[in-house]
PDB file of N, CA and C in Angstrom:
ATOM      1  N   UNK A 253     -36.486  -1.599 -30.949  1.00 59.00           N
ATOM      2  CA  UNK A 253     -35.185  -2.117 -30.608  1.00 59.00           C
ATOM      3  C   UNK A 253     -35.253  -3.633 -30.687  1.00 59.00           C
ATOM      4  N   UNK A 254     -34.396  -4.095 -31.140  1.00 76.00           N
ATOM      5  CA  UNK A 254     -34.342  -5.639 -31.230  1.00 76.00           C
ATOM      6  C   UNK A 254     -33.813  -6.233 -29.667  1.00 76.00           C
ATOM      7  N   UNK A 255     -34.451  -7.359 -29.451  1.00 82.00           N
ATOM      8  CA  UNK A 255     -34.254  -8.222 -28.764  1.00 82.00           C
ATOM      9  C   UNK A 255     -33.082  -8.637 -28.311  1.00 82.00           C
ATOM     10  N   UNK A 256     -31.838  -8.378 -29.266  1.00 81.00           N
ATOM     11  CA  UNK A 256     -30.540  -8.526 -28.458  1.00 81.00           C
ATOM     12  C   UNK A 256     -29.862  -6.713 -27.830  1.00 81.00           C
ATOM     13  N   UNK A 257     -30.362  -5.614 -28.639  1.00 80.00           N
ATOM     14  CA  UNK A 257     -29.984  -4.623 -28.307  1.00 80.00           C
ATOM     15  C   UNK A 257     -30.593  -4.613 -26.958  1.00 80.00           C
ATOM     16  N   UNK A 258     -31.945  -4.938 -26.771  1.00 82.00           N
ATOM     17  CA  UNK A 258     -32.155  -4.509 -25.361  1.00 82.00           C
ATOM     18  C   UNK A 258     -31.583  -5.381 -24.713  1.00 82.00           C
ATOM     19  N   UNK A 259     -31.516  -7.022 -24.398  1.00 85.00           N
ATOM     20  CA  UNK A 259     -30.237  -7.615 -23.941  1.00 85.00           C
ATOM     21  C   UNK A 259     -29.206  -6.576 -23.456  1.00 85.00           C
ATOM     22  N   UNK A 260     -28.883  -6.290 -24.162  1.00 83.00           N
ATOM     23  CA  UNK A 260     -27.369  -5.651 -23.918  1.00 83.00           C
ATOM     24  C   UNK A 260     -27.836  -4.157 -23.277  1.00 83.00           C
ATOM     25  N   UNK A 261     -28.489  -3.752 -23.450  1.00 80.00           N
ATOM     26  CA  UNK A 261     -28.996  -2.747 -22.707  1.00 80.00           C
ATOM     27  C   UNK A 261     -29.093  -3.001 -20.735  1.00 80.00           C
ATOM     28  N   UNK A 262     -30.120  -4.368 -20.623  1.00 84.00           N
ATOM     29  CA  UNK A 262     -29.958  -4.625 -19.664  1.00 84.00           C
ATOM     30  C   UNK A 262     -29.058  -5.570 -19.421  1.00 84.00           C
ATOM     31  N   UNK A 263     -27.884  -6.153 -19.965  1.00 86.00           N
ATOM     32  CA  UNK A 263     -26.966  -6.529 -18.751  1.00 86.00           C
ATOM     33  C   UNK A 263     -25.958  -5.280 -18.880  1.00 86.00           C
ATOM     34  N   UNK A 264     -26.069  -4.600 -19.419  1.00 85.00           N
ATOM     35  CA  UNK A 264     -25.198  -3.056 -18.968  1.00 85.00           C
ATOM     36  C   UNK A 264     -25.600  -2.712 -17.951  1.00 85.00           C
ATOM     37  N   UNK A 265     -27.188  -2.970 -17.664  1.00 85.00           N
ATOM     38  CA  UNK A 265     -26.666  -1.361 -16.600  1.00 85.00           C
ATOM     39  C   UNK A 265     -26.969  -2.591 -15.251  1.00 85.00           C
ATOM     40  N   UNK A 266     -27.474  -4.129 -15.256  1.00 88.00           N
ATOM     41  CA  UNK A 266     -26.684  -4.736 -13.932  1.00 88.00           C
ATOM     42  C   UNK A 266     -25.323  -4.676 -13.766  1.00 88.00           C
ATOM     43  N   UNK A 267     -24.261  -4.906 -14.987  1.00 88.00           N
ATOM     44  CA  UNK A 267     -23.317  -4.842 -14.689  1.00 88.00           C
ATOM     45  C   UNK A 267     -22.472  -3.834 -14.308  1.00 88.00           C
ATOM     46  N   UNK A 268     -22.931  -2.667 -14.454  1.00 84.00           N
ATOM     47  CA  UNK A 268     -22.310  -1.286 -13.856  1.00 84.00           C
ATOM     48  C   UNK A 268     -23.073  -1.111 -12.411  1.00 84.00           C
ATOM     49  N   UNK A 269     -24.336  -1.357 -11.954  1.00 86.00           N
ATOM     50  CA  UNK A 269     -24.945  -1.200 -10.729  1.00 86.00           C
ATOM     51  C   UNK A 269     -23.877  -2.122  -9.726  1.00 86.00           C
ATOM     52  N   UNK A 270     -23.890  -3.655 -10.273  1.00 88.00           N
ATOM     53  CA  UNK A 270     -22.525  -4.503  -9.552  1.00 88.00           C
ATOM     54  C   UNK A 270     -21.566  -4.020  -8.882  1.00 88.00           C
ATOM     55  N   UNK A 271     -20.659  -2.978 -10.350  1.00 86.00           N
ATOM     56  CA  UNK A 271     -19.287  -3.237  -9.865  1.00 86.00           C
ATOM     57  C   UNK A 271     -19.119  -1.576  -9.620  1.00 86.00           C
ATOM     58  N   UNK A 272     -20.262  -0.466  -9.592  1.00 81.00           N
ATOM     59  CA  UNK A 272     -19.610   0.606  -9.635  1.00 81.00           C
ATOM     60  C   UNK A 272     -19.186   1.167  -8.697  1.00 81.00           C
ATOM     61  N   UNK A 273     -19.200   0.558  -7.050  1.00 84.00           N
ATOM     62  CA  UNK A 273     -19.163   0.944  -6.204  1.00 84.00           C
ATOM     63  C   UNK A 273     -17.533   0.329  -5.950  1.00 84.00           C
ATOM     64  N   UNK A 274     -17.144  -0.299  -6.405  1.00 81.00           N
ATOM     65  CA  UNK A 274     -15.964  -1.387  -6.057  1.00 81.00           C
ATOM     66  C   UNK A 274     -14.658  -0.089  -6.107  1.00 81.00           C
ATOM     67  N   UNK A 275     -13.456  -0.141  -5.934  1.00 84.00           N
ATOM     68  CA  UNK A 275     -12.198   0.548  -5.534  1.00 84.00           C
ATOM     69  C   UNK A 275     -11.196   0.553  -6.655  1.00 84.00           C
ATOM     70  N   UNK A 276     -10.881  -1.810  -6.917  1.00 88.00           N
ATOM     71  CA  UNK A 276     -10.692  -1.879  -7.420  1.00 88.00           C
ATOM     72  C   UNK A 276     -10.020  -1.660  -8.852  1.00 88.00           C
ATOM     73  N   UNK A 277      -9.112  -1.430  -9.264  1.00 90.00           N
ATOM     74  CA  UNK A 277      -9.328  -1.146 -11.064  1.00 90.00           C
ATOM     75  C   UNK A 277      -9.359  -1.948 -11.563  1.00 90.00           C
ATOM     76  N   UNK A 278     -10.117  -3.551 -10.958  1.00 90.00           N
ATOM     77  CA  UNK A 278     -10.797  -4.621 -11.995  1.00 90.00           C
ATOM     78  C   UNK A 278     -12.618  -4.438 -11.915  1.00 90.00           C
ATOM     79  N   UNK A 279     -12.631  -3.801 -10.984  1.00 87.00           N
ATOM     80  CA  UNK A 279     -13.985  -3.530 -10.594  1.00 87.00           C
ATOM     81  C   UNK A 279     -14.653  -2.404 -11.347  1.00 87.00           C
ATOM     82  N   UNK A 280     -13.554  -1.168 -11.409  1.00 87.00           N
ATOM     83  CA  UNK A 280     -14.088  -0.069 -11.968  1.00 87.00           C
ATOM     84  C   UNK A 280     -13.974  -0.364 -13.973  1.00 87.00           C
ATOM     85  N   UNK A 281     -13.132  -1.261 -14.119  1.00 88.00           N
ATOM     86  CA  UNK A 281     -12.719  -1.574 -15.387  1.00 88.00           C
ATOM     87  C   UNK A 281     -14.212  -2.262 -16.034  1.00 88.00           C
ATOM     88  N   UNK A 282     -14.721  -3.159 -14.755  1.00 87.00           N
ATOM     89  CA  UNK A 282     -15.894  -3.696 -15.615  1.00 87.00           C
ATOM     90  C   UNK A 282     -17.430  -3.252 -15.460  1.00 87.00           C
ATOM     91  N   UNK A 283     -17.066  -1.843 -14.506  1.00 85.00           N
ATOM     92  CA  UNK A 283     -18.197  -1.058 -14.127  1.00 85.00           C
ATOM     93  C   UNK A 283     -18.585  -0.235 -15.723  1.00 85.00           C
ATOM     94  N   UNK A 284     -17.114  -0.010 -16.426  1.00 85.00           N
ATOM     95  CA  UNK A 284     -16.877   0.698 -17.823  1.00 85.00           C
ATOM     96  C   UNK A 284     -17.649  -0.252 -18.419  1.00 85.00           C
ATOM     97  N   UNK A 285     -17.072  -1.330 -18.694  1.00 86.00           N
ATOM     98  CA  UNK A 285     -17.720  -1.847 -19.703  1.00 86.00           C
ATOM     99  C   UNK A 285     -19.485  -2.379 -19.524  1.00 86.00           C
ATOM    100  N   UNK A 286     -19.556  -2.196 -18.489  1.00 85.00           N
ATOM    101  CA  UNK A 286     -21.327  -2.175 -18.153  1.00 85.00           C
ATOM    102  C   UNK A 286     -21.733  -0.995 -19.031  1.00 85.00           C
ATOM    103  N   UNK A 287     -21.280  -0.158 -18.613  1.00 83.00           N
ATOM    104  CA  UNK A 287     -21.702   1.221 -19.276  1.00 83.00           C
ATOM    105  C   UNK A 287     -21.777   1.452 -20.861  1.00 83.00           C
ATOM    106  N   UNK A 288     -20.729   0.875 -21.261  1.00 85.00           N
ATOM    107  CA  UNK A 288     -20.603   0.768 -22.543  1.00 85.00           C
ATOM    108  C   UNK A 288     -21.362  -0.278 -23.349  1.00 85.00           C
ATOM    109  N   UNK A 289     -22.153  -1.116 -22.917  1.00 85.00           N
ATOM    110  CA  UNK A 289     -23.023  -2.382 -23.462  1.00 85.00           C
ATOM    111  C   UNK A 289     -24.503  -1.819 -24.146  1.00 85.00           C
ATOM    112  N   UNK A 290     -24.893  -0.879 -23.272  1.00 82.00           N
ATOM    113  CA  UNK A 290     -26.219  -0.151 -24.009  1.00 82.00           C
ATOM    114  C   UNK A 290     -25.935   0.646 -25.025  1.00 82.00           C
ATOM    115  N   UNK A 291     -25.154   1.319 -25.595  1.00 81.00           N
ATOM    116  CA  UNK A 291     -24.229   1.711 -26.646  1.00 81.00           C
ATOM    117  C   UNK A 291     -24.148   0.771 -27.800  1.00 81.00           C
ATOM    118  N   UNK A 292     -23.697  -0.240 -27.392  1.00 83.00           N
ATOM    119  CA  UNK A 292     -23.380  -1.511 -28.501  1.00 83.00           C
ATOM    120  C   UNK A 292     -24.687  -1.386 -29.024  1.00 83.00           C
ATOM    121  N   UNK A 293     -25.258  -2.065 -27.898  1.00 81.00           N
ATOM    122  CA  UNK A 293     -26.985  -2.368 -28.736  1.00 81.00           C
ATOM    123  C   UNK A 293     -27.609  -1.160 -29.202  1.00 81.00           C
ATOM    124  N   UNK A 294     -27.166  -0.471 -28.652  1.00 80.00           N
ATOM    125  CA  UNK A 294     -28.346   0.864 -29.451  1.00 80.00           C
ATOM    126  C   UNK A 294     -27.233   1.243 -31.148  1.00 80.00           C
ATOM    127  N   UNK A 295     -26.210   0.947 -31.254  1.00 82.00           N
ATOM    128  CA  UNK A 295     -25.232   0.771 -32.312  1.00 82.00           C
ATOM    129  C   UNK A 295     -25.952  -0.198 -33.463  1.00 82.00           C
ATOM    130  N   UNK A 296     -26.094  -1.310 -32.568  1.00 79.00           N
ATOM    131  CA  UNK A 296     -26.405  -2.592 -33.423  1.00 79.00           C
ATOM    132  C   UNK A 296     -28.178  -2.157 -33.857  1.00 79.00           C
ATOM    133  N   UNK A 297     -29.048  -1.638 -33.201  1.00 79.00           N
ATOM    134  CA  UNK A 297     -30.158  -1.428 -33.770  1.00 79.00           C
ATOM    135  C   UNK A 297     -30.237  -0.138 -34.979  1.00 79.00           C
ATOM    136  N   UNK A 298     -29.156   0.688 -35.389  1.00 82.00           N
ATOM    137  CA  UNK A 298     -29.138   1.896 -36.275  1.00 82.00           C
ATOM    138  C   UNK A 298     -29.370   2.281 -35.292  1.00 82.00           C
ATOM    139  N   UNK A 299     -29.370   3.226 -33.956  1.00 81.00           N
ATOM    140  CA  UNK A 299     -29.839   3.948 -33.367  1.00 81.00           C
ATOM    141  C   UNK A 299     -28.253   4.902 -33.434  1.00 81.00           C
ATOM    142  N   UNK A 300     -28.328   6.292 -32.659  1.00 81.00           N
ATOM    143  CA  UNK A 300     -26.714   6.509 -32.287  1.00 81.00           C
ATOM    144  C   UNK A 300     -26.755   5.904 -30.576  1.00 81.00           C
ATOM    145  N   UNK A 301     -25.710   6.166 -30.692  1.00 78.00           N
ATOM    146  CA  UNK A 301     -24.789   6.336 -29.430  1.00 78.00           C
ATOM    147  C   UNK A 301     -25.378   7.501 -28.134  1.00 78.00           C
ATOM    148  N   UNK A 302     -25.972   7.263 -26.984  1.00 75.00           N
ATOM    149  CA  UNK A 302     -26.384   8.132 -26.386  1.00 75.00           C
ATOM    150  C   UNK A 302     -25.035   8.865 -25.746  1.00 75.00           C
ATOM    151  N   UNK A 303     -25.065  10.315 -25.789  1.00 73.00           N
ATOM    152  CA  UNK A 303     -23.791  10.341 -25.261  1.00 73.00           C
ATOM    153  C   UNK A 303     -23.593  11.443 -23.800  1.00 73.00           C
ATOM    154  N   UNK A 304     -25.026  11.557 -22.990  1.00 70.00           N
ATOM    155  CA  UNK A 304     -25.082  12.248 -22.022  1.00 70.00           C
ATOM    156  C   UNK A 304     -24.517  11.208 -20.729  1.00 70.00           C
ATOM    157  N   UNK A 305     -24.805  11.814 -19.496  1.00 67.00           N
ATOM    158  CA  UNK A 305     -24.773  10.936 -18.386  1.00 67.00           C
ATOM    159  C   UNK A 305     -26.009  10.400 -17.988  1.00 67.00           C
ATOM    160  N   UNK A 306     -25.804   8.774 -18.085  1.00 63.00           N
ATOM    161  CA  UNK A 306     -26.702   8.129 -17.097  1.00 63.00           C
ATOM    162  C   UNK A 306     -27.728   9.309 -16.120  1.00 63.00           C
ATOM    163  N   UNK A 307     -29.743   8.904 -16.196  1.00 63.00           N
ATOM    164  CA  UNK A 307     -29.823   9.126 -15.568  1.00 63.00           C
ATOM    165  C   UNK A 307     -30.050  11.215 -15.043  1.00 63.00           C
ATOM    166  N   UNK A 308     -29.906  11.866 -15.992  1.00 68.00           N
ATOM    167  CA  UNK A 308     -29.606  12.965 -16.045  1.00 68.00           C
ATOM    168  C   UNK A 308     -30.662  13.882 -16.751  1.00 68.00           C
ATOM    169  N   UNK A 309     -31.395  12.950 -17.095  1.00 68.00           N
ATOM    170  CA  UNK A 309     -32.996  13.662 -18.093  1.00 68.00           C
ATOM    171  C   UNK A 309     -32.794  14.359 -19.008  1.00 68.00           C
ATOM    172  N   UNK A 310     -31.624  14.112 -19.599  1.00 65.00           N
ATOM    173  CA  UNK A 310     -31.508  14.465 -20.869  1.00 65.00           C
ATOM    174  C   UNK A 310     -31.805  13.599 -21.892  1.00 65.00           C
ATOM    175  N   UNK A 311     -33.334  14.854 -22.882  1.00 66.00           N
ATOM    176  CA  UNK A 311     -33.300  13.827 -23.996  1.00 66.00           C
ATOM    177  C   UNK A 311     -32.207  13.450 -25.651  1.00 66.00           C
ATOM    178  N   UNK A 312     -32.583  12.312 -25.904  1.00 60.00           N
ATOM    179  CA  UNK A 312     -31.754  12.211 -27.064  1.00 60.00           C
ATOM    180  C   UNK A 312     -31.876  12.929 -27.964  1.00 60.00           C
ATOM    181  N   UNK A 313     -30.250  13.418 -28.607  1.00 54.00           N
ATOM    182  CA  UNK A 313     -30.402  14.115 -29.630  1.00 54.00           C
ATOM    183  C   UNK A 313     -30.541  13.325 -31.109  1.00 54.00           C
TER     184      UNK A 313
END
């Protein structure tokens, strides 16, 4: 994985740990886009798209 995919890997999942607890729908809005940042980068390296839940021990298909 390149150096910016994992970047984006890890400020995804601080930024969903942040805001996922929040009420908010500016909070939960950017809890999404935490989530969605490890995606990008695994996009940007040729990898796919993981598409299970966080966390759930499922391996990639």
């Amino acid at each position: 994985m390149s150096v910016k995919g994992e970047l984006k890997e890890g400020a995804g999942f601080v930024k969903e740990e942040i805001y996922e607890h929040g009420k908010s729908a500016e909070g939960q809005r950017k809890a999404q886009e935490g989530r969605d940042l490890p995606n990008e980068g695994r996009i940007e390296d040729g990898k796919a798209p993981k598409t299970t839940k966080p966390g759930t021990g499922h391996p990639e298909k």
